[in-house]
Coordinates of C-alpha atoms in Angstrom, one line a residue:
M11 CA -17.3 -13.2 -33.9
S12 CA -17.9 -16.8 -34.6
R13 CA -17.0 -19.4 -32.0
A14 CA -14.0 -21.3 -33.2
V15 CA -13.4 -24.5 -31.2
M16 CA -9.8 -25.4 -30.6
A17 CA -9.3 -29.1 -30.5
I18 CA -6.6 -30.4 -28.1
V19 CA -4.9 -33.6 -29.2
I20 CA -4.8 -34.9 -25.7
G21 CA -8.5 -34.2 -25.1
V22 CA -8.3 -31.2 -22.8
V23 CA -11.6 -29.3 -22.6
S24 CA -11.8 -27.0 -25.7
A25 CA -12.4 -23.2 -25.4
A26 CA -14.8 -20.9 -27.2
M27 CA -12.9 -18.0 -28.8
V28 CA -15.2 -15.0 -28.4
P29 CA -14.6 -11.2 -28.1
L30 CA -14.5 -9.6 -24.8
T31 CA -16.7 -6.5 -25.1
G32 CA -19.6 -5.0 -23.4
Q33 CA -20.8 -2.3 -21.0
Q34 CA -19.8 -1.6 -17.4
P35 CA -22.4 -3.0 -14.9
T36 CA -24.2 -0.6 -12.6
F37 CA -24.1 -2.8 -9.5
R38 CA -22.0 -5.4 -7.8
S39 CA -23.5 -8.8 -8.0
G40 CA -22.8 -12.3 -9.3
V41 CA -25.2 -14.0 -11.6
D42 CA -27.3 -15.5 -8.8
L43 CA -26.0 -13.8 -5.7
V44 CA -25.9 -10.4 -4.1
T45 CA -22.9 -9.7 -1.9
V46 CA -22.6 -7.5 1.2
D47 CA -19.4 -6.3 2.6
A48 CA -19.2 -6.6 6.3
T49 CA -16.5 -6.0 8.9
V50 CA -16.5 -7.9 12.2
L51 CA -14.1 -6.5 14.7
G52 CA -12.8 -7.8 18.1
R53 CA -12.2 -5.7 21.1
D54 CA -8.7 -4.8 20.0
G55 CA -10.0 -3.5 16.6
H56 CA -8.7 -6.4 14.5
P57 CA -11.0 -8.2 12.2
I58 CA -12.3 -11.6 13.3
D59 CA -11.6 -14.0 10.5
S60 CA -13.1 -17.4 11.7
L61 CA -16.8 -16.9 11.0
G62 CA -19.1 -18.8 8.7
P63 CA -22.5 -18.4 7.1
D64 CA -24.3 -19.6 10.2
D65 CA -22.6 -16.9 12.3
F66 CA -24.5 -14.1 10.6
R67 CA -28.2 -13.1 10.4
L68 CA -29.3 -11.1 7.4
D69 CA -32.7 -9.3 6.8
V70 CA -33.8 -7.6 3.6
D71 CA -36.5 -5.1 4.0
G72 CA -37.2 -6.6 7.4
R73 CA -37.5 -10.2 6.3
P74 CA -34.8 -12.9 7.1
R75 CA -32.8 -14.2 4.3
P76 CA -30.3 -17.2 4.4
V77 CA -26.7 -16.3 4.1
V78 CA -25.4 -18.8 1.5
S79 CA -21.7 -17.8 1.7
A80 CA -19.4 -15.9 4.0
Q81 CA -15.9 -15.5 2.7
F82 CA -13.2 -13.6 4.7
V83 CA -11.0 -11.5 2.5
S84 CA -7.7 -10.7 4.1
Q85 CA -6.0 -7.4 3.1
A86 CA -3.1 -7.8 5.5
A87 CA 0.4 -7.1 4.1
R88 CA 1.4 -10.1 2.1
G89 CA 5.2 -9.7 2.2
A90 CA 5.8 -12.2 4.9
R91 CA 3.6 -15.0 3.6
Q92 CA 6.0 -16.3 1.0
S93 CA 9.3 -17.8 2.0
G94 CA 11.9 -18.8 -0.5
P95 CA 11.7 -18.3 -4.3
L96 CA 8.4 -18.2 -6.2
P97 CA 7.7 -21.3 -8.2
S98 CA 8.3 -21.2 -11.9
H99 CA 6.0 -23.9 -13.2
F100 CA 2.9 -21.7 -12.5
T101 CA 2.2 -18.0 -11.9
S102 CA -0.1 -16.6 -9.2
N103 CA -1.4 -13.3 -7.9
E104 CA -1.4 -14.7 -4.3
H105 CA 1.9 -13.2 -3.5
T106 CA 1.8 -10.2 -5.7
E107 CA 2.4 -7.0 -3.8
T108 CA -0.4 -4.8 -5.3
G109 CA -1.3 -3.5 -1.9
R110 CA -4.5 -1.7 -0.8
V111 CA -6.0 1.4 -2.3
V112 CA -6.3 4.3 0.2
V113 CA -7.3 7.9 -0.4
V114 CA -6.8 10.5 2.3
A115 CA -9.1 13.4 1.6
V116 CA -9.0 16.8 3.4
D117 CA -12.3 18.5 3.7
E118 CA -11.0 22.0 3.5
A119 CA -14.5 23.5 3.6
H120 CA -15.1 22.2 7.1
I121 CA -11.7 23.0 8.5
R122 CA -11.1 26.5 9.7
R123 CA -8.3 28.5 8.1
L124 CA -4.9 27.7 9.6
E125 CA -6.4 25.0 11.7
G126 CA -5.9 21.3 11.5
R127 CA -2.1 21.2 11.4
P128 CA -1.7 18.7 14.2
A129 CA -4.3 16.4 12.6
L130 CA -2.4 16.7 9.3
G131 CA 0.7 15.7 11.1
A132 CA -1.0 12.6 12.5
A133 CA -2.3 11.8 9.0
A134 CA 1.3 11.9 7.7
A135 CA 2.2 9.4 10.5
F136 CA -0.7 7.2 9.3
I137 CA 0.7 7.2 5.7
D138 CA 4.0 6.1 7.2
R139 CA 2.2 3.2 9.0
L140 CA 0.7 1.8 5.7
D141 CA 2.3 -1.1 4.0
G142 CA 5.0 -0.1 1.4
S143 CA 2.8 -1.9 -1.2
D144 CA -0.3 0.1 -0.6
R145 CA -1.3 2.6 -3.2
V146 CA -2.2 5.9 -1.6
A147 CA -3.5 9.3 -2.9
V148 CA -3.9 12.6 -1.0
I149 CA -6.5 15.0 -2.3
G150 CA -8.5 18.1 -1.1
L151 CA -12.2 18.1 -1.5
A152 CA -12.3 21.8 -2.3
R153 CA -10.7 21.3 -5.7
L154 CA -10.8 17.8 -6.9
G155 CA -8.2 16.9 -9.5
T156 CA -6.7 13.7 -10.9
L157 CA -5.9 11.1 -8.2
D158 CA -2.2 10.3 -8.2
F159 CA -1.8 7.0 -6.6
T160 CA 1.8 6.4 -5.4
R161 CA 3.8 4.4 -3.0
D162 CA 6.2 7.4 -2.4
H163 CA 5.4 8.4 1.2
V164 CA 7.6 11.4 1.1
A165 CA 5.6 12.9 -1.9
L166 CA 2.4 12.0 -0.2
K167 CA 3.3 13.9 3.0
R168 CA 4.5 16.8 0.9
R169 CA 1.0 16.9 -0.7
L170 CA -0.7 16.7 2.7
A171 CA 1.4 19.5 4.1
A172 CA 0.1 21.8 1.2
L173 CA -3.5 21.3 2.3
T174 CA -5.2 23.4 5.0
G175 CA -8.5 24.7 6.2
Q176 CA -10.2 27.3 4.0
T177 CA -13.2 28.3 6.0
D178 CA -13.2 31.5 7.9
P179 CA -15.5 31.9 10.9
V180 CA -18.8 33.4 9.9
F181 CA -19.2 36.9 11.3
Q182 CA -21.9 36.9 14.0
Q183 CA -23.6 39.8 15.7
F184 CA -24.9 37.5 18.3
N185 CA -23.2 34.6 20.1
L186 CA -25.3 31.7 18.6
G187 CA -24.4 28.1 18.6
L188 CA -24.7 26.1 15.4
S189 CA -27.1 23.5 16.8
E190 CA -29.5 26.1 18.2
A191 CA -29.3 28.2 14.9
L192 CA -30.4 25.0 13.0
E193 CA -33.3 24.5 15.3
I194 CA -34.3 28.1 15.1
A195 CA -34.2 28.0 11.3
E196 CA -36.4 25.0 11.4
G197 CA -39.0 27.0 13.4
S198 CA -38.3 26.0 17.0
R199 CA -39.9 28.8 19.1
S200 CA -38.5 27.4 22.3
R201 CA -34.9 27.7 21.0
L202 CA -35.6 31.1 19.6
A203 CA -37.0 32.2 23.0
D204 CA -33.8 30.9 24.8
A205 CA -31.5 32.7 22.4
V206 CA -33.5 36.0 22.6
L207 CA -33.5 35.9 26.4
R208 CA -29.7 35.4 26.4
E209 CA -28.7 37.8 23.6
C210 CA -31.4 40.5 23.8
G211 CA -31.9 40.7 27.5
R212 CA -35.7 40.1 27.6
A213 CA -38.1 37.2 27.1
L214 CA -39.5 36.8 23.6
A215 CA -43.0 37.3 25.0
E216 CA -42.2 40.6 26.4
Y217 CA -40.8 41.7 23.0
V218 CA -44.1 40.7 21.3
N219 CA -46.1 42.8 23.8
L220 CA -43.7 45.8 23.4
A221 CA -43.8 45.5 19.7
R222 CA -47.5 45.8 19.7
A223 CA -47.5 48.8 22.1
A224 CA -44.9 50.5 19.9
D225 CA -47.0 50.0 16.8
D226 CA -50.0 51.4 18.6
A227 CA -48.1 54.4 19.7
G228 CA -46.5 55.0 16.3
G229 CA -43.0 54.8 17.8
G230 CA -40.0 52.7 17.0
R231 CA -39.7 49.0 17.9
D232 CA -36.7 46.8 19.0
G233 CA -35.8 44.3 16.2
C234 CA -33.5 42.2 18.3
P235 CA -35.6 39.0 18.1
E236 CA -36.0 39.4 14.3
H237 CA -32.2 39.9 14.0
V238 CA -31.5 36.7 16.1
E239 CA -33.9 34.7 13.9
Q240 CA -32.4 36.1 10.7
E241 CA -28.8 35.4 11.8
S242 CA -29.8 31.9 12.7
R243 CA -31.3 31.3 9.3
A244 CA -28.1 32.6 7.7
M245 CA -26.0 30.3 9.8
A246 CA -28.1 27.3 9.0
Q247 CA -28.1 28.1 5.2
H248 CA -24.3 28.5 5.2
A249 CA -23.9 25.1 7.0
H250 CA -26.3 23.3 4.6
I251 CA -24.4 24.8 1.5
Q252 CA -21.1 23.8 2.9
A253 CA -22.3 20.3 3.5
R254 CA -23.7 20.0 0.0
I255 CA -20.4 21.1 -1.5
S256 CA -18.4 18.6 0.5
L257 CA -20.9 15.8 -0.1
S258 CA -20.8 16.5 -3.9
A259 CA -17.1 16.2 -3.8
L260 CA -17.2 13.0 -1.9
E261 CA -19.7 11.6 -4.3
A262 CA -17.6 12.5 -7.3
L263 CA -14.5 11.2 -5.6
T264 CA -16.3 7.9 -4.9
V265 CA -17.5 7.6 -8.6
S266 CA -13.9 8.1 -9.8
L267 CA -12.8 5.1 -7.9
K268 CA -15.3 2.8 -9.5
D269 CA -12.9 1.7 -12.3
I270 CA -10.2 0.5 -9.9
P271 CA -10.7 -3.2 -9.2
G272 CA -11.2 -4.4 -5.6
P273 CA -12.1 -2.6 -2.4
K274 CA -11.0 1.0 -1.7
T275 CA -10.8 3.0 1.5
L276 CA -11.4 6.7 1.8
V277 CA -10.3 8.5 4.9
V278 CA -11.8 12.0 5.3
L279 CA -10.4 14.6 7.7
S280 CA -13.0 17.1 8.7
E281 CA -14.3 19.2 11.7
G282 CA -17.7 17.8 10.9
M283 CA -20.6 18.7 8.8
V284 CA -24.4 19.2 8.9
A285 CA -25.7 16.3 6.8
D286 CA -29.4 16.5 7.3
P287 CA -31.0 13.5 5.5
R288 CA -34.0 15.8 4.7
R289 CA -31.8 18.0 2.6
V290 CA -29.1 15.7 1.2
D291 CA -29.6 12.3 -0.5
L292 CA -27.4 10.0 1.4
A293 CA -28.9 7.1 -0.4
K294 CA -27.1 8.3 -3.5
I295 CA -23.6 8.3 -1.9
A296 CA -24.4 5.0 -0.4
A297 CA -25.3 3.5 -3.8
E298 CA -22.1 4.9 -5.4
A299 CA -19.9 3.6 -2.5
Q300 CA -21.5 0.2 -2.9
A301 CA -21.0 0.2 -6.7
A302 CA -17.3 1.4 -6.3
R303 CA -16.7 -0.8 -3.3
V304 CA -15.5 2.2 -1.3
T305 CA -15.5 2.3 2.6
I306 CA -15.5 5.7 4.1
Y307 CA -13.9 6.6 7.4
A308 CA -13.9 10.0 8.9
L309 CA -11.6 11.6 11.4
Q310 CA -13.4 14.5 13.2
L311 CA -10.9 17.0 14.2
E312 CA -10.8 18.8 17.5
V313 CA -12.4 22.2 17.6
P314 CA -11.0 24.6 20.2
T315 CA -13.3 25.6 22.9
F316 CA -12.1 29.2 22.7
E317 CA -12.4 30.8 19.2
A318 CA -10.0 33.7 19.1
A319 CA -11.6 35.2 16.0
Q320 CA -15.0 35.5 17.9
D321 CA -13.6 36.2 21.3
R322 CA -16.3 34.0 22.8
V323 CA -17.4 30.5 23.3
S324 CA -20.4 28.9 21.7
P325 CA -23.3 28.6 24.2
T326 CA -24.2 25.1 22.7
L327 CA -20.7 23.9 22.1
V328 CA -21.3 20.3 23.2
R329 CA -24.4 20.1 21.0
D330 CA -22.5 21.7 18.1
L331 CA -19.8 19.1 18.1
Q332 CA -22.5 16.4 18.3
V333 CA -24.4 17.8 15.3
R334 CA -21.2 17.9 13.2
G335 CA -20.2 14.5 14.3
D336 CA -23.7 13.1 13.5
G337 CA -23.4 14.4 10.0
L338 CA -20.1 12.5 9.5
A339 CA -21.5 9.5 11.0
R340 CA -24.4 9.5 8.6
V341 CA -22.1 9.7 5.7
T342 CA -19.7 6.9 7.0
G343 CA -22.6 4.7 8.0
A344 CA -23.9 4.8 4.5
A345 CA -20.5 3.5 3.3
R346 CA -19.7 0.8 5.9
G347 CA -17.3 3.1 7.7
A348 CA -17.1 4.8 11.1
V349 CA -16.2 8.2 12.7
F350 CA -13.3 8.6 15.1
R351 CA -12.6 11.7 17.2
L352 CA -9.1 13.1 16.5
V353 CA -7.6 15.2 19.3
G354 CA -4.5 17.0 18.2
S355 CA -1.9 14.6 16.8
D356 CA -3.2 11.5 18.7
P357 CA -2.3 8.5 16.4
R358 CA -4.8 6.0 17.9
P359 CA -7.7 6.7 15.5
F360 CA -5.3 6.2 12.5
D361 CA -4.0 3.0 14.1
R362 CA -7.6 1.8 14.5
I363 CA -8.3 2.4 10.9
A364 CA -5.1 0.7 9.9
R365 CA -6.1 -2.4 11.9
E366 CA -9.6 -2.4 10.3
L367 CA -8.1 -2.3 6.9
S368 CA -6.6 -5.8 7.3
G369 CA -9.8 -7.8 6.3
Y370 CA -13.5 -8.0 5.8
Y371 CA -16.3 -10.5 5.0
L372 CA -18.2 -11.0 1.7
L373 CA -21.7 -12.2 2.6
A374 CA -23.8 -13.6 -0.2
F375 CA -27.5 -14.2 -0.4
E376 CA -29.9 -15.0 -3.3
P377 CA -32.1 -12.0 -4.3
L378 CA -35.9 -12.4 -5.0
T379 CA -37.2 -11.6 -8.4
S380 CA -39.2 -8.7 -6.8
E381 CA -36.0 -7.2 -5.7
R382 CA -34.8 -6.6 -9.2
D383 CA -36.7 -3.3 -9.5
G384 CA -34.0 -0.7 -9.6
R385 CA -34.8 0.6 -6.2
S386 CA -32.8 0.6 -3.0
H387 CA -33.5 -2.2 -0.5
R388 CA -32.6 -2.1 3.2
I389 CA -30.2 -4.7 4.6
E390 CA -29.6 -5.4 8.2
V391 CA -26.8 -7.7 9.2
K392 CA -26.2 -9.0 12.7
L393 CA -24.2 -11.6 14.4
A394 CA -26.0 -14.8 15.4
R395 CA -24.1 -14.7 18.7
G396 CA -22.3 -11.8 20.4
G397 CA -18.6 -11.3 20.6
G398 CA -17.8 -8.6 18.0
E399 CA -18.6 -5.2 16.5
L400 CA -20.2 -5.6 13.0
R401 CA -20.5 -2.9 10.3
A402 CA -22.2 -3.6 7.0
R403 CA -23.5 -1.6 4.1
P404 CA -27.1 -0.6 4.8
G405 CA -28.6 -1.4 1.4
F406 CA -28.4 -2.6 -2.1
M407 CA -30.0 -2.0 -5.5
L408 CA -30.5 -4.3 -8.4
P409 CA -31.5 -3.3 -12.0
V410 CA -34.7 -4.7 -13.4
A411 CA -32.8 -7.0 -15.8
P412 CA -30.0 -9.3 -14.6
T413 CA -26.4 -8.7 -15.5
S414 CA -25.9 -9.4 -19.1
T415 CA -23.1 -11.4 -20.5
A416 CA -21.7 -8.3 -22.2
A417 CA -21.6 -6.5 -18.9
R418 CA -19.7 -9.2 -17.2
D419 CA -17.3 -9.5 -20.0
A420 CA -16.7 -5.7 -19.9
R421 CA -15.5 -6.2 -16.3
L422 CA -13.1 -8.8 -17.5
V423 CA -11.9 -6.4 -20.1
A424 CA -11.1 -3.8 -17.4
L425 CA -9.2 -6.5 -15.5
L426 CA -7.2 -7.7 -18.5
R427 CA -6.3 -4.2 -19.5
A428 CA -5.3 -3.0 -16.1
S429 CA -1.5 -2.3 -15.7
S430 CA -1.3 -4.0 -12.4
P431 CA -2.8 -7.3 -11.2
S432 CA -5.8 -7.6 -9.0
T433 CA -5.4 -9.9 -6.0
E434 CA -8.8 -10.1 -4.2
L435 CA -9.5 -13.4 -6.0
P436 CA -6.6 -15.8 -6.0
I437 CA -5.6 -17.0 -9.5
R438 CA -3.1 -19.7 -10.5
V439 CA -2.2 -20.4 -14.1
S440 CA 0.3 -22.8 -15.7
T441 CA 1.3 -23.5 -19.4
Y442 CA 2.4 -26.6 -21.2
A443 CA 4.1 -26.8 -24.6
Y444 CA 3.7 -29.7 -27.1
A445 CA 5.1 -30.1 -30.6
E446 CA 2.6 -30.2 -33.5
P447 CA 3.1 -33.5 -35.5
M448 CA 2.5 -32.0 -38.9
S449 CA 4.1 -28.6 -38.5
A450 CA 6.9 -26.6 -36.7
N451 CA 4.2 -24.9 -34.6
V452 CA 3.7 -25.4 -30.9
R453 CA 0.5 -26.4 -29.1
V454 CA 0.2 -24.4 -25.8
V455 CA -2.1 -25.9 -23.2
V456 CA -3.3 -23.3 -20.6
S457 CA -4.7 -24.4 -17.2
A458 CA -6.1 -22.0 -14.7
E459 CA -7.7 -22.0 -11.2
A460 CA -9.7 -19.2 -9.7
G461 CA -10.4 -19.1 -5.9
L462 CA -10.0 -21.9 -3.5
V463 CA -11.3 -24.6 -5.7
D464 CA -11.1 -27.2 -2.9
R465 CA -13.4 -25.3 -0.4
S466 CA -16.6 -25.1 -2.4
A467 CA -15.8 -21.6 -3.8
P468 CA -18.4 -19.8 -5.9
S469 CA -18.4 -20.3 -9.7
A470 CA -16.2 -17.9 -11.7
R471 CA -16.1 -16.3 -15.1
L472 CA -12.6 -16.5 -16.6
G473 CA -11.1 -14.5 -19.4
F474 CA -7.8 -15.2 -21.2
V475 CA -5.7 -13.1 -23.7
L476 CA -2.6 -14.5 -25.2
T477 CA -0.1 -12.1 -27.0
D478 CA 3.1 -12.6 -28.8
A479 CA 6.4 -10.8 -28.5
R480 CA 5.1 -8.0 -30.7
G481 CA 1.9 -7.5 -28.5
V482 CA -0.4 -8.9 -31.1
I483 CA -3.3 -10.9 -29.7
V484 CA -3.1 -14.5 -31.0
A485 CA -5.9 -16.1 -28.8
T486 CA -8.7 -15.2 -26.5
A487 CA -11.1 -17.2 -24.4
V488 CA -14.0 -16.8 -22.0
H489 CA -15.5 -19.4 -19.9
D490 CA -18.0 -19.8 -17.0
S491 CA -16.7 -22.4 -14.7
P492 CA -18.8 -23.8 -11.8
A493 CA -15.6 -25.2 -10.1
G494 CA -13.4 -22.2 -10.9
R495 CA -11.1 -24.2 -13.2
Y496 CA -10.6 -24.2 -17.0
A497 CA -8.1 -25.4 -19.6
F498 CA -7.8 -24.7 -23.3
S499 CA -5.2 -24.8 -26.0
A500 CA -3.9 -22.7 -28.9
T501 CA -1.5 -23.6 -31.7
V502 CA 1.1 -20.9 -32.3
P503 CA 4.6 -20.4 -33.8
A504 CA 7.4 -21.1 -31.4
G505 CA 8.4 -17.9 -29.5
A506 CA 7.9 -15.8 -26.4
Y507 CA 4.4 -15.1 -25.3
A508 CA 2.5 -13.3 -22.5
L509 CA -0.8 -14.8 -21.1
R510 CA -3.2 -12.5 -19.1
V511 CA -5.9 -14.2 -17.0
G512 CA -8.8 -12.4 -15.4
A513 CA -11.5 -13.9 -13.3
I514 CA -14.7 -12.7 -11.5
D515 CA -16.5 -15.1 -9.1
A516 CA -20.2 -15.1 -8.1
L517 CA -19.3 -13.0 -5.0
G518 CA -18.0 -10.2 -7.3
R519 CA -14.3 -10.7 -6.3
N520 CA -11.8 -9.8 -9.0
G521 CA -8.5 -11.4 -9.8
S522 CA -6.0 -11.1 -12.5
V523 CA -2.4 -12.3 -13.2
A524 CA 0.1 -12.2 -16.1
R525 CA 2.4 -15.1 -17.1
P526 CA 5.2 -14.7 -19.6
F527 CA 6.4 -17.9 -21.1
D528 CA 8.5 -19.3 -24.0
A529 CA 6.5 -21.7 -26.3
R530 CA 9.2 -24.1 -27.4
V531 CA 9.7 -27.8 -27.3
A532 CA 13.3 -28.9 -26.7
E533 CA 14.9 -31.5 -29.0
S534 CA 17.3 -34.2 -27.9
R535 CA 18.8 -37.0 -30.0
G536 CA 16.4 -36.1 -32.8
V537 CA 13.3 -36.3 -30.5
R538 CA 11.2 -33.4 -29.5
V539 CA 9.9 -34.1 -25.9
S540 CA 7.0 -32.0 -24.6
D541 CA 6.5 -30.7 -21.1
L542 CA 5.3 -33.2 -18.4
M543 CA 1.7 -32.6 -17.6
L544 CA -0.1 -33.7 -14.4
A545 CA -3.9 -34.0 -14.7
L546 CA -6.9 -35.1 -12.9
P547 CA -8.0 -38.6 -13.6
P548 CA -11.0 -38.6 -16.0
A549 CA -14.3 -39.6 -14.5
Q550 CA -14.9 -42.0 -17.4
P551 CA -12.4 -43.7 -19.7
G552 CA -12.1 -41.6 -22.9
D553 CA -13.0 -38.3 -21.1
P554 CA -10.7 -35.4 -21.7
L555 CA -7.8 -34.7 -19.3
E556 CA -8.0 -31.7 -17.0
P557 CA -4.5 -30.4 -16.4
L558 CA -3.5 -29.5 -12.9
V559 CA -1.8 -26.2 -12.1
D560 CA 0.1 -27.4 -9.0
R561 CA -2.1 -28.8 -6.2
V562 CA -2.9 -32.6 -6.4
R563 CA -5.8 -33.5 -4.0
A564 CA -7.2 -36.6 -5.8
A565 CA -5.9 -40.1 -4.8
T566 CA -4.3 -40.4 -8.2
A567 CA -2.9 -38.1 -10.9
I568 CA -2.3 -38.8 -14.5
A569 CA 1.3 -38.0 -15.8
Y570 CA 1.3 -37.3 -19.5
L571 CA 3.9 -36.2 -22.1
E572 CA 4.4 -36.4 -25.9
M573 CA 7.3 -37.3 -28.1
L574 CA 7.9 -36.5 -31.7
A575 CA 10.8 -38.1 -33.6
G576 CA 12.1 -36.9 -37.1
G577 CA 15.0 -37.3 -39.4
G578 CA 15.2 -41.1 -38.9
A579 CA 15.6 -40.9 -35.2
P580 CA 13.9 -43.8 -33.3
L581 CA 11.1 -43.1 -31.0
P582 CA 11.8 -43.7 -27.2
D583 CA 10.7 -47.2 -26.0
L584 CA 10.6 -46.5 -22.3
V585 CA 9.4 -43.6 -20.1
R586 CA 9.9 -44.0 -16.4
I587 CA 8.4 -41.5 -14.0
A588 CA 9.6 -41.1 -10.4
V589 CA 8.3 -38.8 -7.7
V590 CA 10.9 -37.3 -5.3
P591 CA 10.6 -34.8 -2.5
A592 CA 11.3 -31.2 -3.7
N593 CA 13.9 -30.7 -0.9
G594 CA 15.9 -33.7 -1.9
G595 CA 16.0 -37.4 -1.2
G596 CA 15.3 -40.6 -3.0
S597 CA 12.2 -41.4 -5.0
V598 CA 9.0 -42.2 -3.1
L599 CA 7.2 -43.4 -6.1
T600 CA 8.3 -44.9 -9.5
V601 CA 5.9 -45.8 -12.4
V602 CA 6.6 -47.0 -15.9
A603 CA 4.4 -45.2 -18.3
N604 CA 2.2 -46.7 -21.0
L605 CA 3.4 -45.8 -24.5
I606 CA 1.0 -45.2 -27.4
R607 CA 2.7 -44.8 -30.8
S608 CA 1.6 -43.6 -34.2
G609 CA 3.9 -43.9 -37.2
G610 CA 4.2 -41.4 -40.1
Q611 CA 4.6 -41.7 -43.8
G612 CA 6.2 -39.7 -46.6
E613 CA 9.1 -37.3 -46.8
T614 CA 8.0 -35.3 -43.7
A615 CA 7.0 -38.3 -41.8
R616 CA 7.6 -38.3 -38.1
D617 CA 6.9 -40.8 -35.5
W618 CA 4.8 -39.6 -32.6
A619 CA 4.1 -41.2 -29.3
I620 CA 2.5 -40.3 -26.0
A621 CA 3.4 -41.6 -22.5
R622 CA 0.7 -41.9 -19.9
A623 CA 1.0 -43.1 -16.4
V624 CA -1.2 -43.2 -13.2
L625 CA 0.5 -41.8 -10.2
P626 CA -0.9 -43.2 -6.9
T627 CA -0.6 -40.0 -4.7
A628 CA -3.0 -40.9 -1.9
A629 CA -0.2 -42.0 0.4
L630 CA 2.0 -39.0 -0.1
P631 CA 2.2 -36.8 3.0
P632 CA 1.5 -33.1 2.5
G633 CA 4.4 -31.2 0.9
R634 CA 6.2 -30.3 -2.3
Y635 CA 7.3 -32.9 -4.8
V636 CA 8.8 -33.2 -8.3
A637 CA 7.6 -35.7 -10.9
Q638 CA 10.6 -36.7 -13.0
A639 CA 10.2 -38.4 -16.4
E640 CA 13.1 -40.3 -17.8
V641 CA 12.8 -40.8 -21.6
M642 CA 14.8 -43.8 -22.8
S643 CA 15.7 -45.3 -26.1
A644 CA 17.5 -48.6 -26.4
S645 CA 18.7 -48.1 -22.8
N646 CA 20.1 -44.7 -23.5
L647 CA 18.8 -41.5 -21.9
V648 CA 17.1 -39.3 -24.5
A649 CA 15.7 -36.6 -22.1
R650 CA 14.8 -35.9 -18.6
V651 CA 11.6 -33.7 -18.0
A652 CA 10.5 -32.6 -14.5
R653 CA 7.2 -31.2 -13.2
P654 CA 6.9 -29.8 -9.6
F655 CA 3.6 -30.3 -7.7
S656 CA 2.3 -30.0 -4.2
I657 CA 0.1 -32.2 -1.9
P658 CA -1.9 -29.7 0.2
D659 CA -2.9 -30.2 3.8

């Protein structure tokens, strides 16, 4: 599609209208930065949120690398942050209750039949502790189906109650522990000797000598040692097969979460598994978790000391628990998570996970050209000073070629098509309406901000889709903004419209928001008066204006509006702009605007004028204000137009 430049009469930056198509990227990275998710926890398990780049030390493949950015991303419940009604002059995703994405997965293959009921009861209590805005799904790993995310806690607990353990104890002729069976299967003669002495009643060396004597005499031989070894191999093989089944399900579940924007949390309930890195590729699940931005936690369920079905106690019970727990730890460690022991219905492990979900860091560093090789690279993150528990993903992988424009646009497409907004990256957007001098159409000016543009936030790629009341797309725009701001205009017929904005910054954070608005210009006394715009002062005279969304941080702001008179009505001759506190009171600033007029000719002639004023805002204390424009003609009030704004701290 050719790039059609939309000129804005007032000189706001134009936008290139291009299609948003492409392919999904295979890794999470900005154009020039690689990001690493990291959690830093205090002694109480709550995230520490006050660290900067200098507080971290990062090594890639054993070599130090500067941390160029450390952004804390809060995932705490947002409901209490906004007091009073939401502003109408702009729309933001900052107070949108999209909630976190949490999946509770029951590893039935590693929970014995009819066991785990107290743990599932604790999981139900965990669901109740989640914020009402969180989207939660419950699923069993034995039979993956479609993930049904919901905020209905009753339905979630009903689904959880239907899941239970599916593994029966393996029939054993001998009383062998899992850990010693694994070692025997790996060829440990000392473990075999211990087991033979205990189960067969004689030392392994004696059996060897007796077997030779029996062979020489032509008599029978006692096969107890061989049976112990065979049973050990069968137990080890069963454990490895069960682990591969569960890990394959975890990997598939992680991949299915990739298309959901933002971070996700996967909580696995299991009695433990044998995840031998020599037999299973944990690097693969680590890469999938990195790409999908999934953190995996595991709750290791309590295993009874006395197994009724076996009528005996494992001789290596403590080591067995450790082996199972180590397997879970390897899986969670590959996905920036942790393992917690769950005894009965103890709620404390779930409470710990709930606290950890409230925030994390995005650490950014610049990759070397040699690291774009499609291979996994090891990352080690440490705190420069003590005082916290740190967990981070252990590696990253970059393709040979940098991310293409098409791939980045594909991510924007997914954001813009999503039914719910994404809130990880804050976005604010406002719209202004102006009458077209030569037609009945309306010129809509869109202004957007992504991220905290006042705090050296990374650059962002923004995408816009404007649709009319019938859902027909009337304008699209894509722009890479170093400062996270962008403005463009589109000329459309008067009517109702919906604007969707999506953005992805250099740290890989996603944000999206939808703003419905009415593109109309009110008429009073034969004069159509536009919205009142506040804009940044241009760097040079004649430079285009850059409309503000809400926050005014410069020492001055430009107030701007347009007036269009028709049918013989006179153009206004005075525009006075006053600034008043939003909570009431008299004006704190009054300025008379400079008028620039342009007369028309012919039967459809209309007089057109703009009013422009410089508002000195440096002396205004932080707070919310309203700029009020009084449009006068021959000492008569034609219209009054207001524009709220804020002075940040």
